[in-house]
Amino acid sequence: APGILRQGTSYTVKITVTAIATGSSGSATLDFTINGPPSLGACQASPPTGDALLTYYRLECIKWADPEGDLPITYKFQADPSGTGYYIDLSTEQTLDYFETILPAPNANDAVVNLRTIVKDSLGAAATSQFSAIVNARTIDVNDASNSVNDLITKGDLATSGVLLSGIVDQVSKNAATDSSEDSAAQDSEQSSRARVVSSLTSFVSTVTNLRGSAESLGTPSILLQQATKTVNPGGISPGSSSQALKTANAIINVTGFAGTPAPKS
């Protein structure tokens, strides 16, 4: 049955064949070991405390070794800002044992973001290292942050731009949900912010699509964004359309290479 053999355990299989006519027999044995994942290491975040979308954390794994010597060892760093056990990828699988990134604010009130690293050997046997960081929520300037996203996209840093863009989406979503101002200047500013976010999202998705050649699997997200932001007044974005666009954006960010991974069963 699948999974009955334990990783890192040695087994001996013996086969005996007996001739019915003569009663003579012979046997053969095979000794083998089930490949085990890397072990003996740990992972940590430095600094242990910082601000969401501002502080650059160094996520680092140390002293990992593979018992069978199946090298290289690879590392994938992930975060669970929602606290639900649904992890988003901060990095792809890489041979570097560290990764520097900003982190999103947690949804919970205790400011703890759960992190984990999936550590694999060259044959695919994997271990998971759990750790955490304190990430204090902060209000960000949407326009400045959007500029930073565009700069990061230009530099090819899709990992950091994806995290920052997700934070911007969250910020604008919260603003849209709580802003009841009837001041025209405030409304114009809010519409401008939403437009900047949509522009950054479109640039992000287009870049990822071009690099990965996966427009069909992405479901033509640029078109989805355009449809989600259609209004009677072509010069503005209604709160309802904006809200739908931002929800779509969160889904797009996950699909475009920052897909979440459910927590492993304990």
Coordinates of C-alpha atoms in Angstrom, one line a residue:
A1 CA 0.0 0.0 0.0
P2 CA 1.3 3.5 -0.7
G3 CA 3.0 5.2 2.2
I4 CA 3.5 2.0 4.2
L5 CA 7.3 2.2 4.0
R6 CA 8.9 4.9 6.3
Q7 CA 11.4 7.4 5.0
G8 CA 14.9 6.9 6.2
T9 CA 14.2 3.3 7.2
S10 CA 16.2 0.2 5.9
Y11 CA 14.3 -2.9 4.8
T12 CA 15.2 -6.4 3.6
V13 CA 13.0 -8.2 1.1
K14 CA 13.5 -12.0 0.9
I15 CA 12.0 -14.1 -1.9
T16 CA 11.9 -17.9 -1.7
V17 CA 10.9 -20.1 -4.7
T18 CA 10.1 -23.8 -4.2
A19 CA 9.7 -26.4 -6.9
I20 CA 6.5 -28.3 -6.2
A21 CA 7.7 -31.4 -8.0
T22 CA 11.0 -31.8 -6.2
G23 CA 10.6 -29.7 -3.1
S24 CA 13.9 -28.0 -3.8
S25 CA 14.0 -24.3 -3.2
G26 CA 16.2 -21.2 -3.5
S27 CA 16.0 -17.7 -2.2
A28 CA 17.3 -14.2 -2.7
T29 CA 17.4 -11.1 -0.6
L30 CA 17.5 -7.4 -1.3
D31 CA 18.5 -4.7 1.2
F32 CA 17.3 -1.2 0.5
T33 CA 16.7 2.1 2.3
I34 CA 13.8 4.5 1.7
N35 CA 15.1 7.9 0.9
G36 CA 14.7 10.3 3.8
P37 CA 14.3 14.1 3.6
P38 CA 17.0 16.6 4.8
S39 CA 17.2 16.9 8.5
L40 CA 19.0 18.4 11.6
G41 CA 18.4 22.0 10.5
A42 CA 16.2 24.9 11.5
C43 CA 15.0 28.2 10.0
Q44 CA 14.6 31.7 11.4
A45 CA 13.6 35.2 10.5
S46 CA 15.9 38.2 11.1
P47 CA 15.0 40.7 12.5
P48 CA 12.4 38.9 14.5
T49 CA 10.2 42.1 14.6
G50 CA 9.5 44.6 11.9
D51 CA 6.8 46.6 9.9
A52 CA 4.6 45.1 7.2
L53 CA 5.7 45.9 3.7
L54 CA 8.6 48.0 4.9
T55 CA 11.1 45.9 6.8
Y56 CA 13.2 43.5 4.8
Y57 CA 13.4 40.2 6.7
R58 CA 16.1 37.7 6.1
L59 CA 14.6 34.2 6.2
E60 CA 17.4 31.8 6.7
C61 CA 17.9 28.0 7.1
I62 CA 20.9 26.6 8.8
K63 CA 22.6 23.3 9.3
W64 CA 20.4 21.3 7.0
A65 CA 21.9 18.0 5.7
D66 CA 20.7 15.1 3.7
P67 CA 21.4 11.7 5.3
E68 CA 21.9 10.0 1.9
G69 CA 23.8 12.9 0.4
D70 CA 21.2 13.6 -2.3
L71 CA 22.4 17.1 -3.2
P72 CA 21.6 19.8 -3.9
I73 CA 19.2 20.7 -1.2
T74 CA 16.5 23.3 -2.2
Y75 CA 14.5 25.7 -0.2
K76 CA 11.1 27.3 -0.8
F77 CA 10.0 30.0 1.7
Q78 CA 6.3 30.6 2.4
A79 CA 4.1 32.8 4.6
D80 CA 0.6 32.4 6.1
P81 CA -0.5 36.0 6.8
S82 CA -4.2 34.9 7.1
G83 CA -3.4 32.6 9.9
T84 CA -5.6 29.9 8.4
G85 CA -2.9 27.4 7.3
Y86 CA -3.0 28.6 3.7
Y87 CA 0.5 29.5 2.7
I88 CA 1.6 31.8 -0.1
D89 CA 5.0 31.3 -1.8
L90 CA 7.5 34.0 -1.1
S91 CA 10.1 32.3 -3.3
T92 CA 10.5 29.6 -5.8
E93 CA 12.6 26.5 -5.0
Q94 CA 16.2 27.6 -4.7
T95 CA 19.5 26.3 -3.7
L96 CA 20.3 29.4 -1.6
D97 CA 19.5 28.7 2.1
Y98 CA 18.2 32.3 2.7
F99 CA 15.7 34.7 1.2
E100 CA 15.3 38.4 1.8
T101 CA 11.8 39.8 1.5
I102 CA 9.1 42.1 2.9
L103 CA 6.2 40.5 4.6
P104 CA 2.5 41.3 4.6
A105 CA 0.6 42.2 7.7
P106 CA -1.2 39.4 9.4
N107 CA -5.0 39.3 9.6
A108 CA -4.9 38.4 13.3
N109 CA -4.4 40.9 16.1
D110 CA -1.3 39.4 17.6
A111 CA 1.0 40.5 14.7
V112 CA 2.5 37.1 14.3
V113 CA 3.0 35.8 10.7
N114 CA 3.6 32.1 10.5
L115 CA 6.4 31.1 8.1
R116 CA 7.7 27.9 6.8
T117 CA 10.3 26.5 4.5
I118 CA 9.9 23.4 2.4
V119 CA 13.4 21.7 2.3
K120 CA 13.9 19.1 -0.4
D121 CA 16.7 16.8 -1.5
S122 CA 17.5 16.2 -5.1
L123 CA 15.2 13.2 -5.2
G124 CA 12.2 15.2 -3.9
A125 CA 12.0 14.0 -0.3
A126 CA 10.8 17.0 1.7
A127 CA 10.8 18.3 5.2
T128 CA 9.0 21.3 6.6
S129 CA 10.5 23.8 9.0
Q130 CA 8.0 26.1 10.8
F131 CA 8.9 29.5 12.3
S132 CA 7.4 32.9 12.6
A133 CA 8.1 36.7 12.7
I134 CA 6.4 39.6 14.3
V135 CA 5.0 41.9 11.6
N136 CA 3.4 45.1 12.8
A137 CA 0.6 46.5 10.5
R138 CA 1.1 50.0 9.1
T139 CA -0.7 52.3 6.7
I140 CA 1.1 52.6 3.4
D141 CA 0.9 55.4 0.8
V142 CA -0.7 53.7 -2.1
N143 CA 0.8 56.0 -4.8
D144 CA 4.3 55.6 -3.4
A145 CA 3.9 51.9 -3.0
S146 CA 2.6 51.6 -6.5
N147 CA 5.7 53.3 -7.8
S148 CA 7.8 50.8 -5.8
V149 CA 5.9 47.9 -7.4
N150 CA 6.5 49.2 -10.9
D151 CA 10.2 49.7 -10.1
L152 CA 10.4 46.2 -8.7
I153 CA 8.7 44.8 -11.8
T154 CA 11.1 46.6 -14.0
K155 CA 14.0 45.0 -12.1
G156 CA 12.4 41.6 -12.5
D157 CA 11.8 41.2 -8.8
L158 CA 8.3 39.6 -9.1
A159 CA 8.5 37.9 -5.6
T160 CA 8.8 41.2 -3.7
S161 CA 6.5 43.1 -6.1
G162 CA 3.8 40.4 -5.6
V163 CA 3.9 40.7 -1.8
L164 CA 3.9 44.5 -1.9
L165 CA 1.1 44.5 -4.5
S166 CA -1.0 42.2 -2.3
G167 CA -0.5 44.6 0.6
I168 CA -1.6 47.6 -1.6
V169 CA -4.7 45.7 -2.6
D170 CA -5.5 45.0 1.0
Q171 CA -5.0 48.6 1.9
V172 CA -7.2 50.0 -0.8
S173 CA -9.9 47.4 -0.1
K174 CA -10.0 48.5 3.5
N175 CA -10.1 52.1 2.5
A176 CA -13.0 51.4 0.1
A177 CA -14.9 49.6 2.8
T178 CA -14.5 52.3 5.5
D179 CA -14.5 55.5 3.5
S180 CA -17.9 57.3 3.7
S181 CA -16.6 60.7 2.8
E182 CA -18.7 62.8 0.5
D183 CA -15.9 65.3 -0.2
S184 CA -15.2 65.3 -4.0
A185 CA -11.5 65.8 -3.5
A186 CA -11.3 62.8 -1.2
Q187 CA -13.3 60.7 -3.7
D188 CA -11.1 61.8 -6.6
S189 CA -8.0 60.8 -4.6
E190 CA -9.6 57.4 -3.8
Q191 CA -10.4 56.8 -7.4
S192 CA -6.9 57.8 -8.4
S193 CA -5.5 55.3 -5.9
R194 CA -7.7 52.5 -7.2
A195 CA -6.7 53.3 -10.8
R196 CA -3.0 53.2 -9.8
V197 CA -3.5 49.8 -8.3
V198 CA -5.3 48.4 -11.3
S199 CA -2.4 49.8 -13.5
S200 CA 0.2 48.1 -11.3
L201 CA -1.8 44.8 -11.3
T202 CA -2.1 44.8 -15.1
S203 CA 1.7 45.4 -15.4
F204 CA 2.5 42.7 -12.9
V205 CA 0.2 40.1 -14.6
S206 CA 1.4 41.0 -18.0
T207 CA 5.1 40.6 -17.0
V208 CA 4.4 37.3 -15.3
T209 CA 2.4 36.1 -18.4
N210 CA 5.2 37.1 -20.7
L211 CA 7.9 35.4 -18.6
R212 CA 6.0 32.2 -18.0
G213 CA 4.0 32.0 -21.2
S214 CA 0.9 30.9 -19.3
A215 CA -1.8 33.4 -20.5
E216 CA -4.4 30.6 -20.9
S217 CA -3.8 29.2 -17.5
L218 CA -4.1 32.7 -16.0
G219 CA -7.5 33.1 -17.6
T220 CA -6.5 36.4 -19.4
P221 CA -6.5 38.3 -16.1
S222 CA -5.9 41.7 -17.8
I223 CA -9.3 41.3 -19.5
L224 CA -10.9 40.3 -16.2
L225 CA -9.5 43.5 -14.6
Q226 CA -10.9 45.6 -17.4
Q227 CA -14.3 44.0 -17.1
A228 CA -14.3 44.4 -13.4
T229 CA -13.6 48.1 -13.6
K230 CA -16.1 49.0 -16.3
T231 CA -18.4 51.9 -15.2
V232 CA -21.0 54.1 -16.9
N233 CA -18.6 56.9 -16.4
P234 CA -15.4 55.9 -18.3
G235 CA -13.4 58.4 -16.4
G236 CA -13.8 56.8 -13.0
I237 CA -14.0 53.5 -11.1
S238 CA -17.0 52.9 -9.0
P239 CA -16.6 51.5 -5.5
G240 CA -18.5 48.4 -6.4
S241 CA -16.4 47.7 -9.5
S242 CA -13.2 48.6 -7.6
S243 CA -14.1 46.1 -4.9
Q244 CA -14.7 43.4 -7.4
A245 CA -11.4 44.2 -9.2
L246 CA -9.5 44.1 -6.0
K247 CA -11.0 40.7 -5.1
T248 CA -10.1 39.5 -8.6
A249 CA -6.6 40.9 -8.1
N250 CA -6.0 38.8 -4.9
A251 CA -6.9 35.7 -6.8
I252 CA -4.7 36.7 -9.7
I253 CA -1.7 37.2 -7.5
N254 CA -2.1 33.7 -6.2
V255 CA -2.5 32.2 -9.6
T256 CA 0.4 34.0 -11.1
G257 CA 3.1 32.1 -9.3
F258 CA 2.3 33.1 -5.7
A259 CA -0.2 30.3 -5.2
G260 CA -1.1 29.3 -1.8
T261 CA -0.3 25.8 -0.4
P262 CA -2.5 24.2 2.2
A263 CA -0.9 23.4 5.5
P264 CA 0.3 19.8 5.7
K265 CA -1.8 17.4 7.7
S266 CA -0.4 16.7 11.1

